[in-house]
Amino acid sequence: MVTLFSRRTVLAAMLAAITLASAVAEIRADPAGPLPSWNDGPTKTSIIDFVTKVTKEGGPDYVAPAERIATFDNDGTLWVEQPIYTQFAFAIDRVRAMANKHPEWKTQEPFESILNDDLKGLAASGDKGMVEIVAATHSGMSTTDFNKEVKDWFAVAKHPRFKVLYTDLVYQPMLELLDYLRANGFKTFIVSGGGVEFMRTFADRTYGIPPEQVIGSAGVTKFEMWDASPVLIKMPKVLFVDDGPGKPEGIDHFIGRRPIFAFGNSDGDKEMLEWTAAGDGVRFMGLVLHTDPEREYAYGPADGLPDSKVGTFSQALMDEAKGKGWSIADIKKDWKTIFPPAKAAQ
Amino acid sequence: MVTLFSRRTVLAAMLAAITLASAVAEIRADPAGPLPSWNDGPTKTSIIDFVTKVTKEGGPDYVAPAERIATFDNDGTLWVEQPIYTQFAFAIDRVRAMANKHPEWKTQEPFESILNDDLKGLAASGDKGMVEIVAATHSGMSTTDFNKEVKDWFAVAKHPRFKVLYTDLVYQPMLELLDYLRANGFKTFIVSGGGVEFMRTFADRTYGIPPEQVIGSAGVTKFEMWDASPVLIKMPKVLFVDDGPGKPEGIDHFIGRRPIFAFGNSDGDKEMLEWTAAGDGVRFMGLVLHTDPEREYAYGPADGLPDSKVGTFSQALMDEAKGKGWSIADIKKDWKTIFPPAKAAQ
């Protein structure tokens, strides 16, 4: 009987311990529930409903953890993309830093405009000029040297309006969304038109997304031996453009499975959302709409917002989103705060 | 006092439960230690020593789990690659299956040789013929349809010598090595010259490596709308060849961090091992050497083994490996068993 009693005691104590552990876990979870920086409303509800459905074991919409793939655009979805893409700000600063080694740039567009701080002249050089600037600043060095240049730049470069580091301009509601998904067994990926190496320098510490889960546009690299040491040299040749139809192509190429959750903010995300939507079972497709010129920016031109060449959200995309029941995260309405509290030094 | 007693009982019971759990875990671990299918010797020792060093918290060689990246070649490293690469066997079978839709193949090499079972004629068509066969069988369909073709083939196709499914011809010692690394916090990747989509159809269930951790050669895919449904079409155009110098390039492109552990078996793995070796801290580089014609195959031509066009392991690679202290897994000497026991129906 002593033995039996001991067993019972052990079992009772183990149960007590389990109950205690559950209670502690509940206390540790945010008392306000998930997504505290999101205002209550249909968008927040649609996210929580979706996650609840796909994680309910035995439920009709249950998805095994391995298949819980969530993909996020970066510029304008996870952080600020105005007035110009951060990577383009980096490229412009690199042109300035490299100018003494390129005397020919003084009389050669688009470099001349940059060196003269002539942003109108730079804009006039158009896409061709942008490609030349990226080629000049993103190739001809080893991947190791490039990564160092990017990291050094992020440590000091400030956003022209908010006067803080670019990595401080990530969206707090989206950080919470990434955390919430991961806490529910999702694997989170970035799928961006931005350069993959550029993003990998900060994605892990900024978003908790490791390098191998960052997908982006990429140039060709070439393996070479320098003084008997192997290096990868960045070549001035595009391997892959991860934008528009390139997003589902990149997802297939890198991940090899279809996401069940995707979030973007512009016409370049349309195909990623269509590809996500076309899979079996329940799906979540979301778009950030920039509606808040005071706290961030307002641009579309969807819904009568000002037009923008950066992060264009067309009326056609809005019509498709509404027609198909995709969720819209309207910054002004849906986001209680925009930037992480300690860093929102506007 | 009752309360105090209860607390004590709870604590004692919790300790008992923890002790019990530890005992169960110990019993579950293989009593023979890790890598039971590996014979004792310098290669097994070098693996265990390396893993012990990089996982010892506070030790001089400790590596954080996130940086524990291990990359494996596939053909000849994780499974049999003789007498021809499995993917090429698939392509040949596809030519036969597709022949009725291609009457022109009856008089067109290299297809004519395949349809006449003329392997000598097929061999004479060389690399050019192989490229034509792969292009004809690996493009022009959606990725979904291609995946189904591959899966259907793997369900029935048998290896010509061993008369078992190709996925039964994986190496038991390497399965144990993958498990051992993962149990020690490593993230395991395949980095193979084989087609990425082909490998992803079986890598998860066969090796426990999910699609997003499989890197391989890839063709261009194109996003299209078919009847208002998005599809990815496989185009007859190479995007990326993940072999030789393409392996470190692919590792950088997909993973974005340098492995600390890499295993290959042929000249095509040289650059991956050099790239792995060139990082800071301790590193593990290994090569499988096929030395066992009775139980598997014997080929090199390193160390006087028979020459082979498939999976060539040259004397130059062997000299480099010995000079740099890379580990050699000599199948005859180092592997107690080769195939998973239940399936080794030789």
XYZ file of C-alpha atoms in Angstrom:
692
model
C 0.000 0.000 0.000
C 2.890 2.297 0.680
C 4.073 1.718 -2.854
C 0.616 2.369 -4.264
C 0.256 5.490 -2.168
C 3.641 6.707 -3.418
C 2.621 6.179 -7.000
C -0.581 8.064 -6.441
C 1.329 10.866 -4.797
C 3.763 11.002 -7.679
C 0.956 11.082 -10.220
C -0.940 13.742 -8.313
C 2.223 15.812 -7.964
C 3.018 15.437 -11.653
C -0.469 16.609 -12.532
C -0.045 19.526 -10.157
C 3.262 20.377 -11.782
C 1.699 20.277 -15.247
C -1.175 22.510 -14.121
C 1.309 24.916 -12.577
C 3.362 25.006 -15.782
C 0.246 25.762 -17.841
C -0.722 28.549 -15.490
C 2.758 30.071 -15.756
C 2.611 29.859 -19.561
C -0.743 31.647 -19.552
C 0.551 34.371 -17.283
C 3.593 34.848 -19.511
C 1.445 35.255 -22.647
C 0.450 38.860 -23.240
C -2.612 39.635 -21.101
C -3.977 41.713 -24.008
C -3.864 38.637 -26.265
C -1.865 38.353 -29.461
C -1.103 41.321 -31.739
C -1.419 44.080 -29.079
C -0.422 46.836 -31.537
C -3.299 45.935 -33.846
C -6.637 47.628 -33.288
C -9.621 45.329 -33.032
C -11.378 45.019 -36.356
C -11.894 42.680 -39.298
C -8.188 42.498 -40.251
C -6.920 41.491 -36.805
C -9.835 39.076 -36.519
C -9.093 37.525 -39.914
C -5.488 36.820 -38.865
C -6.402 35.254 -35.529
C -9.269 33.249 -37.029
C -6.962 31.857 -39.707
C -4.214 30.862 -37.268
C -6.751 29.316 -34.890
C -8.240 27.225 -37.696
C -5.016 25.835 -39.144
C -3.548 24.995 -35.735
C -6.634 23.222 -34.347
C -5.642 19.546 -34.263
C -8.418 17.350 -35.574
C -10.203 20.376 -37.042
C -11.270 20.454 -40.707
C -8.711 23.135 -41.584
C -5.743 21.757 -39.641
C -2.355 22.165 -41.351
C 0.697 20.202 -40.167
C 3.469 22.467 -38.790
C 5.868 21.615 -41.629
C 3.375 23.072 -44.128
C 2.827 26.301 -42.158
C 4.841 28.471 -44.520
C 4.321 32.237 -44.241
C 5.909 34.660 -46.723
C 6.314 38.404 -46.285
C 7.352 41.099 -48.675
C 9.880 43.409 -47.015
C 9.813 47.021 -48.351
C 6.551 48.667 -47.299
C 5.320 45.473 -45.608
C 7.840 44.966 -42.793
C 9.551 48.366 -42.854
C 9.354 51.850 -44.379
C 10.058 52.107 -48.126
C 9.543 55.871 -48.600
C 10.809 58.234 -49.893
C 13.097 55.725 -51.659
C 13.861 52.034 -51.071
C 16.466 51.686 -48.324
C 18.724 49.676 -50.593
C 18.723 52.533 -53.114
C 19.695 54.963 -50.330
C 22.596 52.606 -49.582
C 23.599 52.512 -53.262
C 23.591 56.324 -53.496
C 25.773 56.595 -50.395
C 28.123 54.002 -51.869
C 28.460 56.045 -55.072
C 29.519 59.011 -52.934
C 31.971 56.864 -50.960
C 33.464 55.301 -54.080
C 33.668 58.531 -56.122
C 37.351 59.236 -55.445
C 38.226 55.966 -57.153
C 35.997 56.842 -60.139
C 36.988 60.309 -61.434
C 35.028 59.563 -64.619
C 31.762 59.710 -62.617
C 32.052 63.512 -62.366
C 30.834 63.795 -65.947
C 28.876 60.574 -66.305
C 25.172 60.135 -65.539
C 23.573 58.977 -63.330
C 26.658 59.311 -61.091
C 27.126 63.004 -61.881
C 23.657 63.817 -60.533
C 24.316 61.919 -57.307
C 27.646 63.658 -56.748
C 25.941 67.042 -57.352
C 23.027 66.121 -55.021
C 20.779 66.626 -58.058
C 17.911 64.269 -57.232
C 15.873 65.562 -60.153
C 18.665 64.626 -62.567
C 18.940 61.262 -60.849
C 15.214 60.655 -61.236
C 15.493 61.582 -64.921
C 17.971 58.753 -65.459
C 15.077 56.391 -64.700
C 15.296 52.633 -64.374
C 18.389 52.511 -66.593
C 20.198 54.819 -64.195
C 19.089 52.778 -61.198
C 20.402 49.566 -62.767
C 23.757 51.261 -63.446
C 24.001 52.493 -59.866
C 23.191 49.095 -58.421
C 25.632 47.356 -60.793
C 28.414 49.799 -59.874
C 27.874 49.447 -56.119
C 26.788 45.810 -55.812
C 29.423 43.964 -57.855
C 33.157 43.629 -58.294
C 33.826 42.725 -54.662
C 33.679 39.535 -52.609
C 30.445 38.677 -50.829
C 32.330 39.057 -47.525
C 33.436 42.617 -48.373
C 29.958 43.542 -49.587
C 28.361 42.272 -46.381
C 30.754 44.372 -44.347
C 29.945 47.496 -46.393
C 26.228 46.963 -45.825
C 26.611 46.337 -42.086
C 28.841 49.397 -41.666
C 26.274 51.511 -43.500
C 23.337 50.279 -41.409
C 25.253 51.138 -38.240
C 25.290 54.866 -39.089
C 22.927 55.805 -41.957
C 19.789 57.647 -40.873
C 16.395 57.961 -42.518
C 15.963 61.508 -43.955
C 12.616 62.156 -42.256
C 12.612 60.089 -39.069
C 16.331 60.661 -38.309
C 16.782 57.163 -36.893
C 18.579 54.066 -38.154
C 16.757 52.370 -40.996
C 16.411 49.168 -38.946
C 14.463 51.176 -36.348
C 11.776 51.792 -38.965
C 10.316 48.318 -38.926
C 6.616 47.997 -38.203
C 5.811 46.926 -34.648
C 2.469 45.301 -35.642
C 4.288 43.171 -38.215
C 6.979 42.160 -35.693
C 4.147 40.974 -33.463
C 2.567 39.141 -36.388
C 5.868 37.362 -37.181
C 6.205 36.347 -33.518
C 2.587 35.232 -33.331
C 2.933 33.034 -36.414
C 6.192 31.497 -35.188
C 4.662 30.822 -31.767
C 2.012 28.894 -33.687
C 4.485 26.703 -35.522
C 4.861 28.755 -38.716
C 8.168 29.126 -40.536
C 8.442 32.778 -41.620
C 10.162 33.829 -44.851
C 10.926 37.135 -46.514
C 10.162 37.163 -50.254
C 11.248 40.557 -51.539
C 12.351 42.299 -54.687
C 15.256 43.623 -52.621
C 18.730 42.127 -52.858
C 18.999 38.900 -50.917
C 22.482 39.631 -49.500
C 21.482 43.157 -48.483
C 18.500 41.883 -46.486
C 20.360 38.995 -44.891
C 22.660 41.414 -43.086
C 19.811 42.563 -40.803
C 16.837 40.181 -41.174
C 17.909 37.852 -38.387
C 18.439 40.428 -35.649
C 15.649 42.732 -36.876
C 12.884 40.250 -37.725
C 14.124 36.961 -36.268
C 14.298 35.573 -39.813
C 17.544 33.653 -40.439
C 19.508 34.091 -43.699
C 18.290 30.800 -45.163
C 14.697 32.072 -44.913
C 15.353 35.293 -46.831
C 14.528 35.188 -50.538
C 15.306 38.127 -52.771
C 16.685 39.315 -56.065
C 20.181 38.009 -56.667
C 23.163 38.592 -58.869
C 25.476 35.923 -60.189
C 28.419 35.105 -57.909
C 31.600 33.438 -59.063
C 33.764 31.103 -57.004
C 37.438 32.042 -57.330
C 40.706 31.279 -55.582
C 42.528 34.375 -54.335
C 45.939 33.587 -52.800
C 44.838 29.968 -52.343
C 41.728 31.117 -50.444
C 38.278 30.639 -51.928
C 36.123 33.736 -52.400
C 32.754 34.415 -53.986
C 32.875 37.437 -56.269
C 29.728 39.429 -57.005
C 29.373 39.738 -60.786
C 27.537 42.549 -62.599
C 24.944 40.100 -63.889
C 21.415 39.451 -62.678
C 20.619 35.856 -61.734
C 17.057 36.318 -60.596
C 14.551 39.158 -60.063
C 12.272 38.306 -57.163
C 9.384 40.637 -57.978
C 5.922 40.241 -59.500
C 5.765 36.792 -61.167
C 9.314 36.304 -59.866
C 7.906 35.947 -56.334
C 6.063 32.643 -56.866
C 8.994 31.520 -59.019
C 11.382 32.400 -56.169
C 9.160 30.701 -53.604
C 9.175 27.540 -55.675
C 12.915 27.788 -56.296
C 13.934 28.381 -52.677
C 11.195 26.906 -50.509
C 9.716 24.234 -52.753
C 6.333 24.452 -51.059
C 3.417 26.807 -51.426
C 2.808 29.274 -48.578
C -0.508 29.161 -46.734
C -0.049 32.760 -45.554
C 1.337 35.720 -47.505
C 1.539 39.438 -46.808
C 2.539 42.195 -49.212
C 1.765 45.828 -49.905
C 2.093 46.540 -53.604
C 1.492 45.452 -57.183
C 4.746 43.471 -57.021
C 3.107 41.148 -54.494
C 0.035 40.328 -56.595
C 1.363 37.047 -58.019
C 2.674 35.873 -54.640
C -0.804 36.331 -53.189
C -2.470 34.654 -56.183
C -0.073 31.714 -55.903
C -0.751 31.416 -52.170
C -4.515 31.623 -52.706
C -4.514 28.886 -55.360
C -3.484 26.109 -52.949
C -5.907 23.713 -51.259
C -7.544 24.430 -47.898
C -7.812 27.712 -46.023
C -5.375 30.468 -46.923
C -4.532 33.947 -45.701
C -3.632 36.771 -48.081
C -2.960 40.260 -46.726
C -1.890 43.673 -48.007
C -0.639 46.675 -46.042
C -2.240 49.928 -47.244
C -0.300 53.083 -46.422
C -2.922 55.569 -45.270
C -1.228 57.574 -42.555
C 0.782 60.610 -43.701
C 1.191 61.873 -40.124
C 2.662 58.768 -38.531
C 4.168 57.233 -41.701
C 3.196 57.811 -45.378
C 0.092 57.737 -47.549
C 0.303 56.329 -51.065
C -1.551 54.127 -53.488
C -2.964 55.263 -55.882
C -5.684 52.824 -54.752
C -8.685 54.335 -52.940
C -7.719 57.854 -54.038
C -4.409 57.856 -52.158
C -1.510 59.805 -53.702
C 0.287 57.970 -56.513
C 3.781 56.635 -55.901
C 6.469 55.042 -58.050
C 7.791 53.356 -54.914
C 5.516 50.595 -53.639
C 2.635 51.279 -56.040
C -0.670 49.848 -54.783
C -2.953 50.192 -57.821
C -6.720 50.323 -57.877
C -6.653 47.095 -59.921
C -4.893 45.319 -57.061
C -7.368 46.766 -54.562
C -10.289 45.581 -56.701
C -8.790 42.093 -56.922
C -8.126 42.031 -53.163
C -11.681 43.074 -52.342
C -13.176 40.681 -54.893
C -11.230 37.759 -53.495
C -11.632 38.602 -49.809
C -7.990 39.327 -49.089
C -7.297 41.229 -45.859
C -6.237 44.871 -45.926
C -4.123 46.249 -43.087
C -5.019 49.938 -43.268
C -2.229 51.568 -41.263
C -4.299 54.486 -39.983
C -7.197 52.293 -38.904
C -5.550 49.017 -37.981
C -2.262 49.921 -36.318
C -2.271 51.324 -32.779
C 1.453 52.000 -32.981
C 3.691 51.833 -36.032
C 7.278 51.623 -34.824
C 8.785 49.719 -31.876
C 8.129 51.948 -28.835
C 11.694 52.523 -27.661
C 12.802 53.611 -31.096
C 9.912 55.742 -32.347
C 11.859 58.976 -32.063
C 9.954 60.818 -34.772
C 2.647 22.046 7.983
C 0.325 20.198 5.698
C 1.037 22.807 3.059
C 4.777 22.510 3.588
C 4.567 18.753 3.431
C 2.585 19.005 0.214
C 5.181 21.269 -1.283
C 7.922 18.890 -0.299
C 5.999 15.979 -1.789
C 5.455 17.910 -4.991
C 9.130 18.791 -5.229
C 10.204 15.245 -4.490
C 7.767 13.894 -7.040
C 8.911 16.416 -9.649
C 12.507 15.370 -9.053
C 11.465 11.744 -9.344
C 9.672 12.512 -12.598
C 12.716 14.301 -13.987
C 14.995 11.407 -12.989
C 12.574 8.971 -14.605
C 12.461 11.018 -17.803
C 16.260 11.124 -17.963
C 16.457 7.373 -17.488
C 13.935 6.813 -20.279
C 15.886 9.142 -22.572
C 19.085 7.235 -21.837
C 17.448 3.904 -22.533
C 16.046 5.247 -25.797
C 19.471 6.444 -26.978
C 21.335 3.700 -28.781
C 23.291 1.674 -26.189
C 26.088 1.345 -28.781
C 26.435 5.153 -28.897
C 25.963 7.303 -31.979
C 26.615 6.063 -35.525
C 26.128 2.321 -34.819
C 26.595 1.368 -38.494
C 30.043 2.962 -38.566
C 33.025 0.819 -37.615
C 35.328 2.277 -34.999
C 38.245 4.044 -36.619
C 39.649 7.482 -37.404
C 36.680 8.588 -39.563
C 33.988 7.814 -36.976
C 36.199 9.348 -34.301
C 36.753 12.514 -36.360
C 32.982 13.007 -36.716
C 32.215 12.499 -33.025
C 35.181 14.630 -31.928
C 34.051 17.476 -34.169
C 30.433 17.395 -32.979
C 31.544 17.163 -29.345
C 33.798 20.213 -29.743
C 31.318 22.530 -31.465
C 28.474 21.662 -29.082
C 30.470 22.074 -25.845
C 29.082 25.266 -24.308
C 31.858 27.465 -23.016
C 34.468 25.436 -24.894
C 36.957 27.139 -27.252
C 35.336 25.618 -30.369
C 31.679 26.158 -29.425
C 29.393 27.108 -32.320
C 25.898 28.533 -31.711
C 23.116 26.240 -32.987
C 22.039 28.733 -35.681
C 25.499 28.466 -37.262
C 25.571 24.657 -37.219
C 25.006 24.275 -40.946
C 25.824 20.870 -42.466
C 25.718 20.295 -46.230
C 25.633 16.939 -47.997
C 26.039 16.011 -51.608
C 23.342 13.497 -52.625
C 24.404 11.122 -55.442
C 27.111 8.772 -54.149
C 27.113 10.474 -50.727
C 23.626 9.752 -49.400
C 22.535 7.102 -51.914
C 23.752 4.908 -54.774
C 24.709 6.721 -57.995
C 25.835 3.715 -60.087
C 25.514 2.519 -62.799
C 23.870 5.844 -63.788
C 22.490 8.766 -61.765
C 18.954 7.950 -60.613
C 17.621 11.114 -62.216
C 19.010 9.980 -65.575
C 17.281 6.597 -65.142
C 14.067 8.564 -64.566
C 14.665 10.654 -67.704
C 15.240 7.543 -69.833
C 12.019 5.977 -68.545
C 10.192 9.229 -69.289
C 11.450 9.168 -72.891
C 9.970 5.668 -73.239
C 6.688 6.769 -71.659
C 6.433 9.892 -73.832
C 7.459 8.205 -77.113
C 3.949 7.713 -78.484
C 3.471 11.496 -78.448
C 6.801 11.990 -80.235
C 6.860 9.820 -83.375
C 9.866 11.844 -84.598
C 11.998 10.318 -81.813
C 12.094 6.968 -83.695
C 14.691 8.426 -86.055
C 16.230 11.119 -83.844
C 19.204 10.645 -81.521
C 19.594 10.313 -78.606
C 15.927 9.249 -78.361
C 16.275 6.572 -81.035
C 18.962 4.774 -78.995
C 16.796 4.788 -75.867
C 13.771 3.431 -77.715
C 15.953 0.660 -79.201
C 17.528 -0.101 -75.784
C 20.867 0.742 -77.388
C 22.824 2.003 -74.381
C 26.043 2.124 -76.413
C 24.404 4.502 -78.902
C 23.034 6.525 -76.001
C 26.481 6.781 -74.443
C 27.875 7.903 -77.799
C 25.519 10.911 -77.770
C 27.539 12.161 -74.777
C 26.743 15.234 -72.718
C 24.857 16.832 -75.603
C 22.517 13.857 -75.720
C 22.039 13.938 -71.963
C 21.120 17.629 -72.042
C 18.568 16.946 -74.802
C 17.026 14.088 -72.843
C 16.749 16.141 -69.675
C 15.311 19.140 -71.566
C 12.702 16.929 -73.269
C 11.612 15.243 -70.038
C 12.027 18.048 -67.485
C 10.285 20.989 -69.166
C 7.063 21.946 -70.866
C 4.839 20.931 -67.965
C 3.723 22.563 -64.715
C 5.801 21.982 -61.600
C 2.784 20.193 -60.097
C 2.564 17.737 -63.012
C 6.319 17.167 -62.961
C 6.282 16.394 -59.236
C 3.527 13.848 -59.793
C 5.485 12.156 -62.607
C 8.544 11.859 -60.354
C 6.575 10.508 -57.395
C 4.763 7.968 -59.569
C 8.094 6.815 -60.976
C 9.734 6.431 -57.547
C 6.800 4.289 -56.412
C 7.560 1.568 -58.980
C 10.995 1.964 -60.631
C 13.620 -0.542 -59.468
C 17.385 -0.368 -59.455
C 18.802 -2.674 -62.179
C 21.207 -4.520 -59.857
C 19.630 -4.410 -56.409
C 16.043 -4.836 -57.660
C 14.602 -2.547 -54.983
C 13.126 0.951 -55.082
C 15.741 3.649 -55.582
C 14.803 5.256 -52.268
C 15.732 1.976 -50.535
C 19.316 2.474 -51.709
C 20.185 5.220 -49.258
C 23.185 4.665 -47.017
C 22.289 3.649 -43.460
C 25.510 5.129 -41.979
C 24.684 8.486 -43.578
C 21.084 8.377 -42.287
C 22.561 7.891 -38.822
C 24.967 10.756 -39.414
C 22.114 13.075 -40.465
C 20.160 12.090 -37.337
C 23.199 12.499 -35.113
C 23.897 16.000 -36.437
C 20.259 17.072 -36.086
C 20.136 15.670 -32.535
C 23.095 17.979 -31.878
C 21.361 21.091 -33.167
C 22.601 21.049 -36.758
C 20.432 22.069 -39.691
C 21.078 19.559 -42.490
C 21.004 20.546 -46.170
C 21.414 18.691 -49.444
C 23.671 20.499 -51.940
C 23.642 18.419 -55.092
C 24.163 18.696 -58.826
C 20.853 16.859 -59.166
C 17.637 18.658 -60.019
C 16.179 20.444 -57.028
C 12.561 19.521 -57.781
C 13.463 15.890 -58.422
C 15.156 15.571 -55.021
C 12.478 17.428 -53.100
C 9.931 14.731 -53.960
C 11.700 12.228 -51.661
C 14.243 14.081 -49.483
C 11.824 14.743 -46.627
C 10.530 11.204 -46.120
C 13.848 9.554 -47.072
C 16.369 11.755 -45.278
C 14.243 13.948 -43.020
C 15.384 16.987 -45.029
C 12.484 19.337 -45.861
C 12.138 20.885 -49.363
C 13.440 24.280 -48.232
C 16.732 22.629 -47.209
C 17.326 20.967 -50.574
C 19.601 22.859 -52.963
C 20.217 21.611 -56.476
C 20.459 22.471 -60.122
C 17.407 24.314 -61.366
C 15.709 25.314 -64.559
C 13.833 28.542 -65.125
C 10.142 28.417 -64.229
C 7.542 30.808 -65.562
C 4.452 32.005 -63.724
C 1.394 31.832 -65.963
C -2.367 31.987 -65.635
C -4.146 28.931 -67.044
C -7.943 29.227 -66.934
C -7.581 31.939 -64.263
C -5.438 29.600 -62.136
C -1.771 30.353 -61.553
C 0.734 27.687 -62.606
C 4.513 27.521 -62.732
C 5.723 26.132 -66.055
C 9.107 24.439 -66.313
C 11.036 26.077 -69.143
C 13.797 24.407 -71.204
C 16.359 26.834 -69.839
C 18.966 26.338 -67.134
C 18.853 28.801 -64.236
C 21.642 27.390 -62.126
C 24.035 24.398 -62.148
C 24.778 23.356 -58.584
C 28.003 21.436 -59.185
C 31.709 22.124 -58.692
C 32.120 25.890 -58.093
C 28.319 26.067 -58.352
C 28.085 24.390 -54.934
C 29.556 27.244 -52.855
C 27.662 29.653 -55.122
C 24.442 27.729 -54.431
C 25.170 27.580 -50.701
C 25.615 31.343 -50.646
C 22.532 31.904 -52.790
C 20.175 29.647 -50.803
C 21.575 29.455 -47.278
C 23.526 32.695 -46.963
C 25.888 31.233 -44.393
C 28.974 29.074 -44.671
C 28.624 25.431 -43.558
C 30.833 24.168 -40.742
C 30.369 20.574 -41.898
C 30.293 19.231 -45.464
C 30.287 15.747 -46.930
C 30.715 14.772 -50.572
C 32.153 11.944 -52.632
C 33.482 13.282 -55.923
C 35.371 15.977 -57.782
C 32.135 17.976 -58.013
C 32.285 18.446 -54.226
C 35.818 19.859 -54.098
C 34.811 23.525 -54.045
C 32.080 22.951 -51.448
C 34.667 21.389 -49.136
C 37.207 24.147 -49.827
C 34.571 26.779 -49.108
C 33.585 25.033 -45.872
C 37.227 24.671 -44.812
C 37.979 28.367 -45.405
C 35.728 29.581 -42.574
C 36.911 30.461 -39.076
C 37.078 27.915 -36.256
C 36.938 24.137 -36.417
C 35.447 22.568 -39.519
C 34.611 19.096 -40.749
C 35.143 18.029 -44.361
C 34.407 14.451 -45.413
C 34.382 12.359 -48.581
C 32.813 8.945 -49.174
C 35.160 6.616 -51.090
C 33.463 3.751 -52.903
C 35.665 0.714 -52.245
C 33.247 -2.173 -51.923
C 32.281 -3.899 -55.201
C 30.578 -6.780 -53.351
C 28.222 -4.792 -51.164
C 27.985 -1.655 -53.378
C 30.454 -0.376 -56.007
C 34.157 0.423 -56.310
C 35.252 3.451 -58.312
C 37.661 6.356 -58.207
C 40.078 6.447 -60.016
C 41.743 7.608 -56.756
C 43.884 5.016 -54.928
C 43.920 2.717 -57.961
C 40.152 2.146 -57.936
C 38.429 1.644 -61.320
C 37.740 4.861 -63.218
C 34.157 6.113 -63.539
C 32.436 8.873 -65.463
C 29.730 8.879 -62.787
C 30.916 10.274 -59.465
C 34.589 10.580 -60.416
C 36.862 10.760 -57.346
C 40.230 11.745 -58.855
C 43.677 11.201 -57.390
C 44.069 15.007 -57.290
C 41.058 15.263 -54.965
C 42.438 12.445 -52.803
C 45.813 14.186 -52.574
C 44.124 17.441 -51.584
C 41.962 15.647 -48.999
C 44.964 13.893 -47.439
C 47.068 17.055 -47.500
C 44.355 19.057 -45.746
C 43.294 16.388 -43.265
C 39.789 15.840 -44.621
C 38.059 12.662 -43.461
C 37.584 9.736 -45.838
C 34.659 7.355 -45.303
C 36.006 4.212 -46.958
C 32.860 2.146 -47.466
C 34.548 -1.253 -47.142
C 36.453 -0.313 -43.990
C 34.174 2.205 -42.306
C 30.640 0.994 -42.896
C 29.346 -2.029 -40.968
C 26.153 -2.045 -43.019
C 25.387 -0.062 -46.153
C 21.609 -0.061 -46.625
C 18.792 0.195 -44.080
C 18.395 -3.358 -42.676
C 14.750 -3.996 -43.557
C 15.322 -3.028 -47.161
C 18.732 -4.525 -47.970
C 17.257 -7.193 -50.229
C 20.352 -7.570 -52.381
